Amino acid sequence: MVHVDIAAETLFAIGPLIVTNSMVGALLASILLLLAARWFTRRSGIVPSRGQSVIELPIEFLAGIVRGTGGKRWRQFVPLILAIFLFVLTANWLSLLPGVGTIGLWEGEGEHRILVPFVRAGAADLNFTLGLALISFVAFIMFGLRANGARGYLKELLIAEPAYMTPLLTPIHLISELSRVISLSMRLFGNVFAGEVLLATMLALTTATLFTLPLAFVVPGVFIGLELLFGLVQALVFALLSMTYITLAIAEHRQHGSADDHAGEAPEQGTAPAHGAA
């Protein structure tokens, strides 16, 4: 019987700290990334090897996107975007390894026995995706404050243009800002959890048809291949949305600042014709 609980299962507790199988999955992804970083820093060279090229390929791809769309401040937040992308990607792909989600302890009695796996995909737990979404939320507020200060940020956030529309537009703006946390967390959680359910269902159906052995290998293989692609796409979407929110926060303040503070940029603008005349 297929059973995938929407909440992460509890493995054990250390005092008030409850350890779930999704926490184990996130911890394994972190350890894997740390080991890869350690290997990369020791083995990397000016002329990249095949392994180094494979690791650098997605990093350079995403860094190129951030460099092209992140504006002048892209170097400040590109480490955060890359870290989010690699963490989500590793956690998603880790869930496709043999034994993840299928090895655990049986709990319950009779027909109500369910398998509690030792490891579960981190993003299949809403707590994991909500935590990442909060990090992204705090980051784009921080970069917005850093771009133009607290006064400019609050003015942009609380005062609409034209000003007489403030009572109507400010609540909508606030709800829009807060809804980013919900959209980021629910999108990633929904897609990864649906993938977990789909794989479990396909595995149960194909293993039930025991005498059609080719089917038992081909069908799960196809869906695992699709999950590899979906895991990459979901990691990319989460990272790019975080980058977009940060870029918008900086751009909004830059635009806002241009209305108030561009008097200080007048000398630079005035120098252009002079150079052209020369």
Coordinates of C-alpha atoms in Angstrom, one line a residue:
M1 CA 0.0 0.0 0.0
V2 CA 1.4 3.4 -1.0
H3 CA 1.7 5.8 1.9
V4 CA 3.5 9.2 1.7
D5 CA 2.7 11.4 4.7
I6 CA 2.5 15.1 4.0
A7 CA 4.4 15.8 7.2
A8 CA 7.9 14.6 7.8
E9 CA 8.1 11.6 10.1
T10 CA 9.7 11.8 13.5
L11 CA 12.8 9.5 13.9
F12 CA 13.8 10.4 17.5
A13 CA 14.0 13.3 19.9
I14 CA 16.9 14.8 21.8
G15 CA 15.2 16.6 24.6
P16 CA 12.9 19.2 23.1
L17 CA 14.5 18.8 19.6
I18 CA 12.6 16.5 17.3
V19 CA 14.6 15.0 14.5
T20 CA 12.7 14.1 11.4
N21 CA 13.7 12.2 8.3
S22 CA 13.6 15.4 6.2
M23 CA 16.1 16.9 8.6
V24 CA 18.4 13.9 7.9
G25 CA 18.0 14.5 4.2
A26 CA 18.9 18.2 4.5
L27 CA 21.9 17.3 6.7
L28 CA 23.2 14.8 4.2
A29 CA 22.9 17.4 1.4
S30 CA 24.8 19.9 3.5
I31 CA 27.6 17.3 4.2
L32 CA 27.8 16.4 0.6
L33 CA 28.1 20.0 -0.5
L34 CA 30.9 20.6 2.1
L35 CA 32.8 17.5 0.9
A36 CA 32.4 18.7 -2.7
A37 CA 33.6 22.2 -1.7
R38 CA 36.6 20.7 0.1
W39 CA 37.5 18.5 -2.9
F40 CA 37.0 21.4 -5.3
T41 CA 39.3 23.8 -3.4
R42 CA 42.1 21.2 -3.2
R43 CA 41.9 19.8 -6.7
S44 CA 40.9 22.8 -8.8
G45 CA 43.4 24.1 -11.3
I46 CA 43.7 26.8 -13.9
V47 CA 43.2 24.2 -16.6
P48 CA 40.1 22.4 -15.4
S49 CA 39.8 18.6 -15.3
R50 CA 36.6 16.9 -16.5
G51 CA 35.3 16.7 -12.9
Q52 CA 36.0 20.3 -12.3
S53 CA 34.3 21.3 -15.5
V54 CA 31.2 19.3 -14.6
I55 CA 31.0 21.1 -11.2
E56 CA 31.8 24.5 -12.7
L57 CA 29.2 24.2 -15.5
P58 CA 26.0 24.9 -13.5
I59 CA 27.8 27.5 -11.3
E60 CA 29.1 29.4 -14.3
F61 CA 25.7 29.2 -16.0
L62 CA 23.8 30.6 -13.1
A63 CA 26.5 33.2 -12.3
G64 CA 26.2 34.4 -16.0
I65 CA 22.5 34.9 -15.5
V66 CA 23.0 36.8 -12.3
R67 CA 25.8 38.9 -13.9
G68 CA 23.5 39.7 -16.9
T69 CA 20.4 40.7 -14.9
G70 CA 21.6 41.6 -11.4
G71 CA 22.8 45.1 -12.2
K72 CA 26.0 46.6 -10.8
R73 CA 25.5 45.0 -7.4
W74 CA 25.4 41.4 -8.7
R75 CA 28.7 40.5 -7.0
Q76 CA 27.1 41.2 -3.6
F77 CA 24.4 38.6 -3.8
V78 CA 25.6 36.0 -6.3
P79 CA 27.2 33.8 -3.5
L80 CA 23.7 33.6 -1.8
I81 CA 22.0 32.7 -5.1
L82 CA 24.5 30.1 -5.9
A83 CA 24.3 28.6 -2.4
I84 CA 20.5 28.4 -2.6
F85 CA 20.7 26.8 -6.0
L86 CA 23.3 24.2 -5.1
F87 CA 21.6 23.3 -1.8
V88 CA 18.2 22.8 -3.3
L89 CA 19.6 20.9 -6.3
T90 CA 21.6 18.6 -4.0
A91 CA 18.7 18.0 -1.7
N92 CA 16.4 17.2 -4.7
W93 CA 18.8 14.8 -6.4
L94 CA 19.8 13.2 -3.1
S95 CA 16.2 12.0 -2.8
L96 CA 16.6 9.9 -5.9
L97 CA 19.4 7.8 -4.6
P98 CA 18.5 4.1 -3.9
G99 CA 17.3 3.6 -0.3
V100 CA 16.2 7.2 0.2
G101 CA 12.5 7.0 1.1
T102 CA 12.4 3.2 0.8
I103 CA 14.6 2.0 3.7
G104 CA 13.2 2.5 7.2
L105 CA 11.2 1.0 10.0
W106 CA 7.7 -0.5 9.8
E107 CA 5.3 1.1 12.4
G108 CA 1.8 0.1 13.3
E109 CA 0.0 -3.2 13.3
G110 CA -1.8 -5.4 10.7
E111 CA -3.0 -3.6 7.6
H112 CA -2.2 -0.2 9.1
R113 CA 1.6 -0.8 9.1
I114 CA 3.5 2.0 7.3
L115 CA 7.1 2.4 6.4
V116 CA 8.9 5.3 8.1
P117 CA 12.0 6.0 6.0
F118 CA 15.2 7.0 7.6
V119 CA 15.8 9.7 4.9
R120 CA 13.3 11.9 3.1
A121 CA 13.8 14.6 0.5
G122 CA 14.4 17.9 2.4
A123 CA 12.2 19.9 0.0
A124 CA 9.3 17.4 0.6
D125 CA 9.0 19.0 4.0
L126 CA 7.3 22.4 4.2
N127 CA 9.5 23.5 7.1
F128 CA 12.6 23.2 4.8
T129 CA 11.1 25.2 2.0
L130 CA 9.7 27.8 4.4
G131 CA 13.1 28.2 6.0
L132 CA 14.7 28.9 2.6
A133 CA 11.9 31.3 1.6
L134 CA 12.5 33.2 4.8
I135 CA 16.2 33.5 4.1
S136 CA 15.4 34.8 0.6
F137 CA 12.8 37.2 2.1
V138 CA 15.3 38.6 4.7
A139 CA 17.9 38.9 2.0
F140 CA 15.9 41.0 -0.4
I141 CA 14.8 43.3 2.4
M142 CA 18.4 43.6 3.6
F143 CA 19.7 44.5 0.1
G144 CA 16.8 46.9 -0.3
L145 CA 17.8 48.7 3.0
R146 CA 21.4 48.6 1.9
A147 CA 20.6 50.1 -1.5
N148 CA 19.0 53.3 -0.2
G149 CA 18.8 53.2 3.6
A150 CA 15.9 52.7 5.9
R151 CA 14.2 55.9 5.0
G152 CA 14.1 55.3 1.3
Y153 CA 13.0 51.7 1.8
L154 CA 10.1 52.6 4.1
K155 CA 9.1 55.4 1.8
E156 CA 9.1 53.0 -1.2
L157 CA 7.2 50.4 0.8
L158 CA 4.6 52.6 2.5
I159 CA 4.0 55.6 0.3
A160 CA 2.4 55.0 -3.1
E161 CA 2.7 57.2 -6.2
P162 CA 0.6 59.3 -6.5
A163 CA 0.4 59.9 -2.7
Y164 CA -3.4 60.0 -2.6
M165 CA -3.5 56.3 -3.6
T166 CA -1.5 55.3 -0.5
P167 CA -4.5 54.1 1.6
L168 CA -5.5 51.8 -1.3
L169 CA -2.1 50.6 -2.7
T170 CA 0.0 50.3 0.5
P171 CA -1.9 47.3 1.9
I172 CA -1.7 45.6 -1.5
H173 CA 2.0 46.3 -1.6
L174 CA 2.5 44.8 1.8
I175 CA 0.5 41.7 1.0
S176 CA 2.5 41.3 -2.2
E177 CA 5.8 41.5 -0.3
L178 CA 4.7 38.9 2.3
S179 CA 3.1 36.6 -0.3
R180 CA 6.5 36.0 -1.8
V181 CA 7.4 33.8 1.2
I182 CA 4.3 31.7 0.7
S183 CA 4.8 31.4 -3.1
L184 CA 8.4 30.5 -2.8
S185 CA 7.9 27.9 -0.1
M186 CA 4.7 26.3 -1.5
R187 CA 5.9 26.1 -5.1
L188 CA 9.0 24.1 -4.2
F189 CA 7.3 22.0 -1.5
G190 CA 4.3 21.2 -3.8
N191 CA 6.5 20.1 -6.8
V192 CA 8.9 18.0 -4.8
F193 CA 6.2 16.4 -2.7
A194 CA 4.2 15.6 -5.8
G195 CA 7.3 13.9 -7.3
E196 CA 7.7 11.8 -4.1
V197 CA 4.1 10.6 -4.4
L198 CA 4.5 9.9 -8.1
L199 CA 7.6 7.9 -7.7
A200 CA 6.1 5.9 -4.8
T201 CA 3.0 5.2 -6.8
M202 CA 5.0 4.1 -9.9
L203 CA 7.2 1.9 -7.8
A204 CA 4.3 0.2 -6.1
L205 CA 2.5 -0.4 -9.4
T206 CA 5.5 -1.8 -11.2
T207 CA 6.6 -4.1 -8.4
A208 CA 3.0 -5.4 -8.1
T209 CA 3.3 -6.6 -11.7
L210 CA 6.1 -9.0 -10.7
F211 CA 6.0 -11.1 -13.9
T212 CA 6.6 -8.2 -16.2
L213 CA 10.1 -7.5 -15.1
P214 CA 11.1 -5.1 -17.9
L215 CA 8.3 -2.9 -16.9
A216 CA 9.5 -2.9 -13.3
F217 CA 12.8 -1.3 -14.4
V218 CA 11.8 0.8 -17.4
V219 CA 8.9 2.8 -15.9
P220 CA 10.6 3.8 -12.6
G221 CA 13.7 4.7 -14.7
V222 CA 11.7 7.0 -16.9
F223 CA 10.2 8.8 -13.9
I224 CA 13.5 9.0 -12.1
G225 CA 14.9 10.7 -15.2
L226 CA 12.1 13.1 -15.2
E227 CA 12.6 13.8 -11.5
L228 CA 16.2 14.6 -12.2
L229 CA 15.1 17.3 -14.7
F230 CA 12.3 18.6 -12.4
G231 CA 14.8 18.8 -9.5
L232 CA 17.1 20.9 -11.6
V233 CA 14.3 23.1 -12.8
Q234 CA 12.9 23.7 -9.3
A235 CA 16.3 24.6 -7.9
L236 CA 16.8 27.0 -10.8
V237 CA 13.3 28.6 -10.4
F238 CA 13.8 29.1 -6.6
A239 CA 17.3 30.7 -7.1
L240 CA 16.2 32.9 -10.0
L241 CA 13.1 34.1 -8.1
S242 CA 15.2 35.0 -5.1
M243 CA 17.6 36.9 -7.5
T244 CA 14.6 38.6 -9.1
Y245 CA 13.3 39.8 -5.7
I246 CA 16.7 41.1 -4.7
T247 CA 17.2 42.8 -8.0
L248 CA 13.7 44.4 -7.8
A249 CA 14.4 45.6 -4.3
I250 CA 17.6 47.3 -5.4
A251 CA 16.1 48.6 -8.6
E252 CA 13.0 50.0 -6.8
H253 CA 15.2 51.9 -4.4
R254 CA 17.4 53.1 -7.2
Q255 CA 14.4 54.4 -9.1
H256 CA 13.0 55.9 -5.9
G257 CA 16.3 57.5 -5.1
S258 CA 16.4 59.0 -8.6
A259 CA 13.4 61.2 -7.7
D260 CA 15.0 62.6 -4.6
D261 CA 18.7 62.2 -4.7
H262 CA 19.8 62.6 -8.3
A263 CA 20.9 66.1 -7.7
G264 CA 24.2 64.6 -6.6
E265 CA 24.5 62.9 -10.0
A266 CA 24.1 66.0 -12.0
P267 CA 27.8 66.8 -12.4
E268 CA 28.4 63.3 -13.8
Q269 CA 25.7 63.7 -16.4
G270 CA 27.0 67.1 -17.3
T271 CA 30.4 65.7 -18.1
A272 CA 29.2 63.6 -21.0
P273 CA 28.5 66.3 -23.5
A274 CA 31.8 67.9 -22.6
H275 CA 33.7 64.7 -23.5
G276 CA 31.6 64.4 -26.6
A277 CA 32.5 68.0 -27.6
A278 CA 36.1 67.3 -27.1

